[in-house]
């Protein structure tokens, strides 16, 4: 005799089984979260050459496209697509190598010299600072107890600065010990990026083929459109931010030269690099820069603080908006949120990429909400929901 089950009971039973199964899986995932993160870390470490290669191909695709569309456009008429791609890739990588070589040949010796001079002169700077503090004590006629406290504090600060210098040197040696692995990763990544650029149209076609085969047509079109808008957001933000940081670094170097401040190249390099981080970058770069200058000359450190405040106001209110415009479409609140979240999850890289990444996520959420509201016949403008003027009765 066949047992007939109620369809609702069968559906409920299947749903309960699925819920319990998902709960068990989640329990084991949470229980072994540490081991999972370790395994994921190991996998990411193994895939680093591919990650570097994808990043290189992504960035170099811009000059490659320019060469093919503008410089070597005449080769289209002769049906020399493969030759044009080969020449474009060759020119792109040679140009990138020359540019990197020029930058390193100028920056590295000067930066090394500045760091070496700074470390070598720390004892002399400390003596000069002691004399400077003694002069302040005499001028202000401070009592003996206060002087003793100041001396103790200063000695502890001096030891701390010296320990930082020693730690920096040890970190430099540790980095040098691992440099072979970095070079190997970069070499493999370069080869991978060449393969990606050589067949980028084929790779994209294969991905689209897979998506159309596995998903309905409408979601695939949405994913493709989302990818294009994401690319536009990333390139617009990163390219603009790099240009902005380069200009700020150059202005900082020229200003420090004019005011005859110590270590202009080293400090300008720090300011330019850290300026890539939105909002917090200027503060991150200013702190070590002020310490470096203060060790050499406390008075010039004060002038540098004033100079960097003026420079960052210029960057935040004039230069930055001119270059970046509203490339992310995020308000100041969400920019801050994206930076803090990115820093908490992925550190400095998260701070840099957090804003354009969150801009893409934000645009998806806004698109979903707006479509849902339109389907219900409701307005999409937020001001329409502001009480008491809103037109909708809740």
mmCIF file of C-alpha atoms in Angstrom:
data_model
loop_
_atom_site.group_PDB
_atom_site.id
_atom_site.type_symbol
_atom_site.label_atom_id
_atom_site.label_comp_id
_atom_site.label_asym_id
_atom_site.label_seq_id
_atom_site.Cartn_x
_atom_site.Cartn_y
_atom_site.Cartn_z
ATOM 1 C CA UNK A 1 0.000 0.000 0.000
ATOM 2 C CA UNK A 2 1.366 3.414 -1.019
ATOM 3 C CA UNK A 3 1.477 6.128 1.623
ATOM 4 C CA UNK A 4 0.292 9.479 0.282
ATOM 5 C CA UNK A 5 2.014 12.449 1.885
ATOM 6 C CA UNK A 6 0.467 15.875 2.068
ATOM 7 C CA UNK A 7 2.361 18.226 -0.237
ATOM 8 C CA UNK A 8 2.589 20.942 2.461
ATOM 9 C CA UNK A 9 3.993 18.435 4.969
ATOM 10 C CA UNK A 10 6.548 17.236 2.397
ATOM 11 C CA UNK A 11 7.613 20.794 1.618
ATOM 12 C CA UNK A 12 7.887 21.637 5.314
ATOM 13 C CA UNK A 13 9.917 18.488 5.953
ATOM 14 C CA UNK A 14 12.326 19.275 3.119
ATOM 15 C CA UNK A 15 12.657 22.887 4.333
ATOM 16 C CA UNK A 16 13.418 21.707 7.880
ATOM 17 C CA UNK A 17 16.047 19.270 6.594
ATOM 18 C CA UNK A 18 17.696 22.050 4.582
ATOM 19 C CA UNK A 19 17.652 24.454 7.561
ATOM 20 C CA UNK A 20 19.134 21.813 9.896
ATOM 21 C CA UNK A 21 21.791 20.882 7.316
ATOM 22 C CA UNK A 22 22.771 24.519 6.801
ATOM 23 C CA UNK A 23 22.883 25.006 10.585
ATOM 24 C CA UNK A 24 25.202 21.992 11.012
ATOM 25 C CA UNK A 25 27.480 23.219 8.219
ATOM 26 C CA UNK A 26 27.609 26.724 9.737
ATOM 27 C CA UNK A 27 28.373 25.227 13.176
ATOM 28 C CA UNK A 28 31.370 23.297 11.831
ATOM 29 C CA UNK A 29 32.545 26.347 9.859
ATOM 30 C CA UNK A 30 32.407 28.590 12.951
ATOM 31 C CA UNK A 31 33.999 25.907 15.134
ATOM 32 C CA UNK A 32 36.929 25.547 12.715
ATOM 33 C CA UNK A 33 37.091 29.206 11.693
ATOM 34 C CA UNK A 34 40.730 29.608 12.696
ATOM 35 C CA UNK A 35 41.822 26.606 10.642
ATOM 36 C CA UNK A 36 39.730 27.767 7.676
ATOM 37 C CA UNK A 37 41.331 31.221 7.762
ATOM 38 C CA UNK A 38 44.785 29.613 7.920
ATOM 39 C CA UNK A 39 43.988 27.423 4.912
ATOM 40 C CA UNK A 40 42.571 30.397 3.017
ATOM 41 C CA UNK A 41 45.732 32.341 3.857
ATOM 42 C CA UNK A 42 47.896 29.513 2.531
ATOM 43 C CA UNK A 43 45.848 29.325 -0.681
ATOM 44 C CA UNK A 44 46.080 33.110 -1.168
ATOM 45 C CA UNK A 45 49.850 32.937 -0.592
ATOM 46 C CA UNK A 46 50.150 30.286 -3.301
ATOM 47 C CA UNK A 47 47.981 32.360 -5.646
ATOM 48 C CA UNK A 48 49.891 35.620 -5.064
ATOM 49 C CA UNK A 49 51.687 35.438 -8.459
ATOM 50 C CA UNK A 50 48.282 35.172 -10.159
ATOM 51 C CA UNK A 51 46.874 38.026 -8.048
ATOM 52 C CA UNK A 52 49.896 40.213 -8.882
ATOM 53 C CA UNK A 53 49.622 39.172 -12.534
ATOM 54 C CA UNK A 54 45.929 40.094 -12.706
ATOM 55 C CA UNK A 55 46.657 43.472 -11.058
ATOM 56 C CA UNK A 56 49.500 44.179 -13.519
ATOM 57 C CA UNK A 57 47.355 43.199 -16.504
ATOM 58 C CA UNK A 58 44.458 45.301 -15.216
ATOM 59 C CA UNK A 59 46.634 48.430 -14.943
ATOM 60 C CA UNK A 60 48.658 47.894 -18.124
ATOM 61 C CA UNK A 61 45.508 47.251 -20.163
ATOM 62 C CA UNK A 62 44.950 51.042 -20.156
ATOM 63 C CA UNK A 63 48.145 52.036 -22.038
ATOM 64 C CA UNK A 64 47.778 48.894 -24.184
ATOM 65 C CA UNK A 65 44.315 50.001 -25.313
ATOM 66 C CA UNK A 66 45.613 53.503 -26.043
ATOM 67 C CA UNK A 67 48.413 52.121 -28.229
ATOM 68 C CA UNK A 68 46.071 49.839 -30.167
ATOM 69 C CA UNK A 69 43.268 52.384 -30.613
ATOM 70 C CA UNK A 70 45.331 55.519 -31.280
ATOM 71 C CA UNK A 71 48.968 54.816 -32.170
ATOM 72 C CA UNK A 72 48.710 51.523 -34.110
ATOM 73 C CA UNK A 73 45.220 52.028 -35.513
ATOM 74 C CA UNK A 74 46.566 51.934 -39.091
ATOM 75 C CA UNK A 75 47.343 48.213 -38.693
ATOM 76 C CA UNK A 76 43.610 47.377 -38.600
ATOM 77 C CA UNK A 77 43.342 47.984 -42.338
ATOM 78 C CA UNK A 78 46.110 45.508 -43.053
ATOM 79 C CA UNK A 79 44.432 42.776 -40.961
ATOM 80 C CA UNK A 80 47.459 42.507 -38.674
ATOM 81 C CA UNK A 81 45.662 42.016 -35.368
ATOM 82 C CA UNK A 82 48.207 39.573 -33.846
ATOM 83 C CA UNK A 83 51.162 41.733 -34.902
ATOM 84 C CA UNK A 84 49.482 44.841 -33.478
ATOM 85 C CA UNK A 85 48.820 43.103 -30.151
ATOM 86 C CA UNK A 86 52.417 41.823 -29.991
ATOM 87 C CA UNK A 87 53.889 45.273 -30.721
ATOM 88 C CA UNK A 88 51.519 46.960 -28.242
ATOM 89 C CA UNK A 89 52.412 44.539 -25.438
ATOM 90 C CA UNK A 90 56.135 44.916 -26.165
ATOM 91 C CA UNK A 91 55.986 48.730 -26.130
ATOM 92 C CA UNK A 92 53.816 48.723 -22.980
ATOM 93 C CA UNK A 93 56.149 46.511 -20.953
ATOM 94 C CA UNK A 94 59.338 48.200 -22.179
ATOM 95 C CA UNK A 95 57.870 51.621 -21.325
ATOM 96 C CA UNK A 96 56.793 50.394 -17.873
ATOM 97 C CA UNK A 97 60.256 48.907 -17.243
ATOM 98 C CA UNK A 98 61.993 52.148 -18.312
ATOM 99 C CA UNK A 99 59.673 54.259 -16.132
ATOM 100 C CA UNK A 100 60.208 52.029 -13.078
ATOM 101 C CA UNK A 101 63.992 52.033 -13.679
ATOM 102 C CA UNK A 102 64.088 55.838 -13.863
ATOM 103 C CA UNK A 103 62.038 56.200 -10.678
ATOM 104 C CA UNK A 104 64.177 53.691 -8.796
ATOM 105 C CA UNK A 105 67.442 55.144 -10.063
ATOM 106 C CA UNK A 106 66.413 58.586 -8.785
ATOM 107 C CA UNK A 107 64.519 57.699 -5.606
ATOM 108 C CA UNK A 108 66.313 54.690 -4.130
ATOM 109 C CA UNK A 109 69.824 56.208 -3.815
ATOM 110 C CA UNK A 110 68.441 59.462 -2.380
ATOM 111 C CA UNK A 111 66.108 57.685 0.021
ATOM 112 C CA UNK A 112 68.889 55.329 1.152
ATOM 113 C CA UNK A 113 71.229 58.274 1.681
ATOM 114 C CA UNK A 114 68.585 60.190 3.659
ATOM 115 C CA UNK A 115 67.746 57.208 5.889
ATOM 116 C CA UNK A 116 71.427 56.432 6.483
ATOM 117 C CA UNK A 117 72.203 60.070 7.350
ATOM 118 C CA UNK A 118 69.196 60.204 9.667
ATOM 119 C CA UNK A 119 70.252 57.053 11.555
ATOM 120 C CA UNK A 120 73.892 58.158 11.666
ATOM 121 C CA UNK A 121 73.088 61.611 13.064
ATOM 122 C CA UNK A 122 70.554 60.541 15.707
ATOM 123 C CA UNK A 123 73.125 60.848 18.587
ATOM 124 C CA UNK A 124 74.074 64.374 17.454
ATOM 125 C CA UNK A 125 70.420 65.327 17.084
ATOM 126 C CA UNK A 126 69.704 64.058 20.603
ATOM 127 C CA UNK A 127 72.550 66.201 22.019
ATOM 128 C CA UNK A 128 71.237 69.215 20.139
ATOM 129 C CA UNK A 129 67.765 68.570 21.524
ATOM 130 C CA UNK A 130 69.194 68.345 25.070
ATOM 131 C CA UNK A 131 70.829 71.736 24.647
ATOM 132 C CA UNK A 132 67.625 73.130 23.192
ATOM 133 C CA UNK A 133 65.604 71.846 26.166
ATOM 134 C CA UNK A 134 68.207 73.219 28.614
ATOM 135 C CA UNK A 135 67.917 76.636 26.999
ATOM 136 C CA UNK A 136 64.117 76.480 27.355
ATOM 137 C CA UNK A 137 64.491 75.467 31.021
ATOM 138 C CA UNK A 138 66.812 78.403 31.714
ATOM 139 C CA UNK A 139 64.613 80.850 29.804
ATOM 140 C CA UNK A 140 61.444 79.755 31.649
ATOM 141 C CA UNK A 141 63.241 79.479 35.026
ATOM 142 C CA UNK A 142 61.752 76.056 35.784
ATOM 143 C CA UNK A 143 62.343 74.424 39.187
ATOM 144 C CA UNK A 144 64.602 71.410 39.735
ATOM 145 C CA UNK A 145 61.858 68.796 40.040
ATOM 146 C CA UNK A 146 60.298 69.809 36.726
ATOM 147 C CA UNK A 147 63.709 69.761 35.057
ATOM 148 C CA UNK A 148 64.392 66.279 36.424
ATOM 149 C CA UNK A 149 61.022 65.044 35.139
ATOM 150 C CA UNK A 150 61.701 66.578 31.732
ATOM 151 C CA UNK A 151 65.119 64.946 31.558
ATOM 152 C CA UNK A 152 63.642 61.564 32.478
ATOM 153 C CA UNK A 153 60.923 61.925 29.870
ATOM 154 C CA UNK A 154 63.415 63.047 27.263
ATOM 155 C CA UNK A 155 65.760 60.142 27.996
ATOM 156 C CA UNK A 156 62.889 57.674 27.652
ATOM 157 C CA UNK A 157 61.866 59.313 24.352
ATOM 158 C CA UNK A 158 65.472 59.159 23.114
ATOM 159 C CA UNK A 159 65.698 55.457 23.955
ATOM 160 C CA UNK A 160 62.363 54.861 22.214
ATOM 161 C CA UNK A 161 63.507 56.674 19.061
ATOM 162 C CA UNK A 162 66.783 54.721 19.059
ATOM 163 C CA UNK A 163 64.891 51.439 19.483
ATOM 164 C CA UNK A 164 62.598 52.378 16.590
ATOM 165 C CA UNK A 165 65.646 53.038 14.422
ATOM 166 C CA UNK A 166 67.138 49.685 15.394
ATOM 167 C CA UNK A 167 63.859 47.915 14.702
ATOM 168 C CA UNK A 168 63.632 49.615 11.305
ATOM 169 C CA UNK A 169 67.110 48.371 10.409
ATOM 170 C CA UNK A 170 66.216 44.801 11.486
ATOM 171 C CA UNK A 171 62.992 44.982 9.457
ATOM 172 C CA UNK A 172 65.035 46.140 6.471
ATOM 173 C CA UNK A 173 67.311 43.107 6.803
ATOM 174 C CA UNK A 174 64.285 40.824 7.132
ATOM 175 C CA UNK A 175 62.821 42.345 3.979
ATOM 176 C CA UNK A 176 66.144 41.824 2.190
ATOM 177 C CA UNK A 177 66.125 38.174 3.257
ATOM 178 C CA UNK A 178 62.723 37.673 1.607
ATOM 179 C CA UNK A 179 63.458 39.747 -1.488
ATOM 180 C CA UNK A 180 64.194 36.646 -3.587
ATOM 181 C CA UNK A 181 60.632 35.391 -3.103
ATOM 182 C CA UNK A 182 59.217 38.795 -4.042
ATOM 183 C CA UNK A 183 61.335 38.940 -7.190
ATOM 184 C CA UNK A 184 60.262 35.414 -8.155
ATOM 185 C CA UNK A 185 56.584 36.301 -7.617
ATOM 186 C CA UNK A 186 56.918 39.458 -9.698
ATOM 187 C CA UNK A 187 58.689 37.549 -12.485
ATOM 188 C CA UNK A 188 55.952 34.883 -12.609
ATOM 189 C CA UNK A 189 53.271 37.595 -12.332
ATOM 190 C CA UNK A 190 54.757 39.438 -15.312
ATOM 191 C CA UNK A 191 54.544 36.295 -17.470
ATOM 192 C CA UNK A 192 50.941 35.688 -16.310
ATOM 193 C CA UNK A 193 49.987 39.300 -17.072
ATOM 194 C CA UNK A 194 51.418 38.987 -20.597
ATOM 195 C CA UNK A 195 49.274 35.894 -21.222
ATOM 196 C CA UNK A 196 46.213 37.709 -19.833
ATOM 197 C CA UNK A 197 46.746 40.769 -22.033
ATOM 198 C CA UNK A 198 47.538 38.695 -25.119
ATOM 199 C CA UNK A 199 44.241 36.808 -24.890
ATOM 200 C CA UNK A 200 42.034 39.159 -22.870
ATOM 201 C CA UNK A 201 39.201 39.102 -25.406
ATOM 202 C CA UNK A 202 39.205 35.292 -25.378
ATOM 203 C CA UNK A 203 39.176 35.195 -21.561
ATOM 204 C CA UNK A 204 36.238 37.610 -21.406
ATOM 205 C CA UNK A 205 34.374 35.623 -24.070
ATOM 206 C CA UNK A 206 34.862 32.380 -22.125
ATOM 207 C CA UNK A 207 33.593 33.986 -18.907
ATOM 208 C CA UNK A 208 30.517 35.386 -20.688
ATOM 209 C CA UNK A 209 29.884 32.001 -22.307
ATOM 210 C CA UNK A 210 29.996 30.306 -18.904
ATOM 211 C CA UNK A 211 27.662 32.888 -17.337
ATOM 212 C CA UNK A 212 25.108 32.656 -20.153
ATOM 213 C CA UNK A 213 25.205 28.857 -19.894
ATOM 214 C CA UNK A 214 24.683 28.759 -16.110
ATOM 215 C CA UNK A 215 22.415 31.790 -15.457
ATOM 216 C CA UNK A 216 19.337 33.420 -16.994
ATOM 217 C CA UNK A 217 20.008 36.079 -19.630
ATOM 218 C CA UNK A 218 18.800 39.082 -17.605
ATOM 219 C CA UNK A 219 21.120 38.557 -14.578
ATOM 220 C CA UNK A 220 24.088 38.014 -16.918
ATOM 221 C CA UNK A 221 23.453 41.334 -18.673
ATOM 222 C CA UNK A 222 23.228 42.996 -15.268
ATOM 223 C CA UNK A 223 26.545 41.422 -14.178
ATOM 224 C CA UNK A 224 28.255 42.606 -17.387
ATOM 225 C CA UNK A 225 26.927 46.133 -16.939
ATOM 226 C CA UNK A 226 27.958 46.078 -13.283
ATOM 227 C CA UNK A 227 31.479 44.959 -14.260
ATOM 228 C CA UNK A 228 31.796 47.865 -16.694
ATOM 229 C CA UNK A 229 30.619 50.429 -14.140
ATOM 230 C CA UNK A 230 32.903 48.900 -11.485
ATOM 231 C CA UNK A 231 35.870 49.156 -13.849
ATOM 232 C CA UNK A 232 35.035 52.801 -14.526
ATOM 233 C CA UNK A 233 34.792 53.539 -10.783
ATOM 234 C CA UNK A 234 38.058 51.770 -9.923
ATOM 235 C CA UNK A 235 40.096 53.297 -12.744
ATOM 236 C CA UNK A 236 38.648 56.761 -12.171
ATOM 237 C CA UNK A 237 39.365 56.687 -8.447
ATOM 238 C CA UNK A 238 42.773 54.957 -8.436
ATOM 239 C CA UNK A 239 44.125 56.873 -11.431
ATOM 240 C CA UNK A 240 42.933 60.180 -10.027
ATOM 241 C CA UNK A 241 44.267 59.419 -6.542
ATOM 242 C CA UNK A 242 47.698 58.402 -7.854
ATOM 243 C CA UNK A 243 47.949 61.593 -9.929
ATOM 244 C CA UNK A 244 46.787 63.670 -6.953
ATOM 245 C CA UNK A 245 49.372 62.039 -4.650
ATOM 246 C CA UNK A 246 52.164 62.551 -7.195
ATOM 247 C CA UNK A 247 51.368 66.264 -7.467
ATOM 248 C CA UNK A 248 51.165 66.635 -3.667
ATOM 249 C CA UNK A 249 54.529 64.865 -3.267
ATOM 250 C CA UNK A 250 56.166 67.186 -5.819
ATOM 251 C CA UNK A 251 54.664 70.315 -4.217
ATOM 252 C CA UNK A 252 55.836 69.082 -0.796
ATOM 253 C CA UNK A 253 59.376 68.545 -2.118
ATOM 254 C CA UNK A 254 59.525 72.004 -3.750
ATOM 255 C CA UNK A 255 58.116 73.678 -0.626
ATOM 256 C CA UNK A 256 60.608 71.934 1.675
ATOM 257 C CA UNK A 257 63.468 72.925 -0.623
ATOM 258 C CA UNK A 258 62.326 76.566 -0.592
ATOM 259 C CA UNK A 259 62.065 76.613 3.227
ATOM 260 C CA UNK A 260 65.329 74.618 3.542
ATOM 261 C CA UNK A 261 63.838 71.826 5.638
ATOM 262 C CA UNK A 262 65.833 68.616 6.290
ATOM 263 C CA UNK A 263 65.277 65.396 4.336
ATOM 264 C CA UNK A 264 63.007 66.881 1.642
ATOM 265 C CA UNK A 265 63.000 63.815 -0.642
ATOM 266 C CA UNK A 266 62.429 61.298 2.154
ATOM 267 C CA UNK A 267 59.601 63.310 3.727
ATOM 268 C CA UNK A 268 57.993 64.152 0.363
ATOM 269 C CA UNK A 269 58.102 60.478 -0.580
ATOM 270 C CA UNK A 270 56.308 59.561 2.673
ATOM 271 C CA UNK A 271 53.714 62.324 2.173
ATOM 272 C CA UNK A 272 53.085 61.313 -1.462
ATOM 273 C CA UNK A 273 52.772 57.582 -0.734
ATOM 274 C CA UNK A 274 50.481 57.942 2.285
ATOM 275 C CA UNK A 275 48.323 60.502 0.476
ATOM 276 C CA UNK A 276 46.988 57.600 -1.646
ATOM 277 C CA UNK A 277 44.952 56.586 1.440
ATOM 278 C CA UNK A 278 41.774 58.717 1.421
ATOM 279 C CA UNK A 279 41.004 61.052 4.363
ATOM 280 C CA UNK A 280 43.501 59.541 6.840
ATOM 281 C CA UNK A 281 46.491 59.497 4.461
ATOM 282 C CA UNK A 282 47.687 63.055 5.218
ATOM 283 C CA UNK A 283 47.684 62.363 8.966
ATOM 284 C CA UNK A 284 49.390 58.969 8.559
ATOM 285 C CA UNK A 285 52.200 60.573 6.552
ATOM 286 C CA UNK A 286 52.499 63.752 8.636
ATOM 287 C CA UNK A 287 53.245 62.001 11.950
ATOM 288 C CA UNK A 288 56.508 60.202 10.966
ATOM 289 C CA UNK A 289 57.515 63.190 8.823
ATOM 290 C CA UNK A 290 57.194 65.603 11.757
ATOM 291 C CA UNK A 291 59.211 63.216 13.970
ATOM 292 C CA UNK A 292 61.987 62.975 11.355
ATOM 293 C CA UNK A 293 62.201 66.759 10.976
ATOM 294 C CA UNK A 294 61.846 67.365 14.737
ATOM 295 C CA UNK A 295 64.887 65.175 15.427
ATOM 296 C CA UNK A 296 66.957 67.412 13.134
ATOM 297 C CA UNK A 297 65.333 70.768 13.956
ATOM 298 C CA UNK A 298 62.387 71.293 16.353
ATOM 299 C CA UNK A 299 61.708 74.801 14.991
ATOM 300 C CA UNK A 300 61.526 73.588 11.389
ATOM 301 C CA UNK A 301 59.210 70.778 12.529
ATOM 302 C CA UNK A 302 56.729 73.418 13.703
ATOM 303 C CA UNK A 303 57.009 75.225 10.372
ATOM 304 C CA UNK A 304 56.510 71.899 8.597
ATOM 305 C CA UNK A 305 53.264 71.298 10.533
ATOM 306 C CA UNK A 306 51.934 74.664 9.318
ATOM 307 C CA UNK A 307 53.143 73.931 5.775
ATOM 308 C CA UNK A 308 51.535 70.477 5.643
ATOM 309 C CA UNK A 309 48.228 71.821 7.027
ATOM 310 C CA UNK A 310 48.116 74.411 4.227
ATOM 311 C CA UNK A 311 49.111 71.762 1.658
ATOM 312 C CA UNK A 312 46.397 69.346 2.788
ATOM 313 C CA UNK A 313 43.777 72.093 2.754
ATOM 314 C CA UNK A 314 44.811 72.834 -0.824
ATOM 315 C CA UNK A 315 44.582 69.139 -1.682
ATOM 316 C CA UNK A 316 41.252 68.538 0.062
ATOM 317 C CA UNK A 317 39.439 71.640 -1.190
ATOM 318 C CA UNK A 318 41.015 72.451 -4.575
ATOM 319 C CA UNK A 319 43.303 69.833 -6.144
ATOM 320 C CA UNK A 320 41.495 66.642 -5.024
ATOM 321 C CA UNK A 321 37.991 67.706 -6.160
ATOM 322 C CA UNK A 322 39.396 68.956 -9.483
ATOM 323 C CA UNK A 323 41.086 65.629 -10.265
ATOM 324 C CA UNK A 324 38.705 63.127 -8.662
ATOM 325 C CA UNK A 325 35.426 65.015 -8.910
ATOM 326 C CA UNK A 326 32.642 62.733 -7.646
ATOM 327 C CA UNK A 327 34.168 59.550 -9.053
ATOM 328 C CA UNK A 328 32.779 57.327 -6.271
ATOM 329 C CA UNK A 329 29.355 58.892 -5.734
ATOM 330 C CA UNK A 330 29.704 58.404 -1.956
ATOM 331 C CA UNK A 331 29.024 60.960 0.755
ATOM 332 C CA UNK A 332 31.717 61.805 3.323
ATOM 333 C CA UNK A 333 30.039 59.502 5.888
ATOM 334 C CA UNK A 334 30.191 56.436 3.617
ATOM 335 C CA UNK A 335 33.764 57.250 2.553
ATOM 336 C CA UNK A 336 34.777 57.211 6.233
ATOM 337 C CA UNK A 337 32.830 53.978 6.777
ATOM 338 C CA UNK A 338 34.510 52.294 3.780
ATOM 339 C CA UNK A 339 38.001 53.340 4.917
ATOM 340 C CA UNK A 340 37.546 52.104 8.497
ATOM 341 C CA UNK A 341 35.962 48.832 7.362
ATOM 342 C CA UNK A 342 38.659 48.252 4.734
ATOM 343 C CA UNK A 343 41.397 48.953 7.265
ATOM 344 C CA UNK A 344 39.861 46.555 9.780
ATOM 345 C CA UNK A 345 39.609 43.741 7.231
ATOM 346 C CA UNK A 346 42.673 44.155 4.996
ATOM 347 C CA UNK A 347 44.907 46.851 6.524
ATOM 348 C CA UNK A 348 46.433 49.593 4.379
ATOM 349 C CA UNK A 349 45.398 47.935 1.089
ATOM 350 C CA UNK A 350 41.831 47.844 2.401
ATOM 351 C CA UNK A 351 42.003 51.566 3.188
ATOM 352 C CA UNK A 352 43.024 52.319 -0.412
ATOM 353 C CA UNK A 353 40.651 49.923 -2.200
ATOM 354 C CA UNK A 354 37.834 50.156 0.357
ATOM 355 C CA UNK A 355 36.339 53.338 -1.103
ATOM 356 C CA UNK A 356 35.960 52.222 -4.760
ATOM 357 C CA UNK A 357 34.911 48.716 -3.654
ATOM 358 C CA UNK A 358 32.251 50.069 -1.313
ATOM 359 C CA UNK A 359 31.156 52.510 -4.050
ATOM 360 C CA UNK A 360 30.377 49.514 -6.287
ATOM 361 C CA UNK A 361 28.529 47.687 -3.473
ATOM 362 C CA UNK A 362 26.668 50.886 -2.606
ATOM 363 C CA UNK A 363 25.574 51.361 -6.222
ATOM 364 C CA UNK A 364 24.250 47.756 -6.322
ATOM 365 C CA UNK A 365 22.258 48.236 -3.106
ATOM 366 C CA UNK A 366 20.850 51.568 -4.338
ATOM 367 C CA UNK A 367 19.890 49.969 -7.673
ATOM 368 C CA UNK A 368 18.094 47.058 -5.944
ATOM 369 C CA UNK A 369 16.226 49.404 -3.567
ATOM 370 C CA UNK A 370 15.200 51.770 -6.368
ATOM 371 C CA UNK A 371 13.928 48.908 -8.552
ATOM 372 C CA UNK A 372 11.912 47.502 -5.641
ATOM 373 C CA UNK A 373 10.377 50.919 -4.969
ATOM 374 C CA UNK A 374 9.518 51.419 -8.639
ATOM 375 C CA UNK A 375 7.763 48.054 -8.749
ATOM 376 C CA UNK A 376 5.629 49.191 -5.790
ATOM 377 C CA UNK A 377 4.901 52.521 -7.476
ATOM 378 C CA UNK A 378 6.805 54.487 -4.806
ATOM 379 C CA UNK A 379 9.231 57.403 -5.369
ATOM 380 C CA UNK A 380 12.971 56.698 -5.289
ATOM 381 C CA UNK A 381 14.139 60.108 -4.041
ATOM 382 C CA UNK A 382 15.057 60.057 -0.332
ATOM 383 C CA UNK A 383 13.650 63.578 0.173
ATOM 384 C CA UNK A 384 10.181 62.204 -0.585
ATOM 385 C CA UNK A 385 10.361 60.235 2.666
ATOM 386 C CA UNK A 386 11.373 63.165 4.877
ATOM 387 C CA UNK A 387 8.678 63.911 7.505
ATOM 388 C CA UNK A 388 6.432 65.837 7.730
ATOM 389 C CA UNK A 389 6.478 66.971 4.092
ATOM 390 C CA UNK A 390 6.605 63.509 2.582
ATOM 391 C CA UNK A 391 3.869 62.666 0.188
ATOM 392 C CA UNK A 392 3.451 59.065 1.315
ATOM 393 C CA UNK A 393 1.169 58.173 4.179
ATOM 394 C CA UNK A 394 2.668 55.595 6.545
#
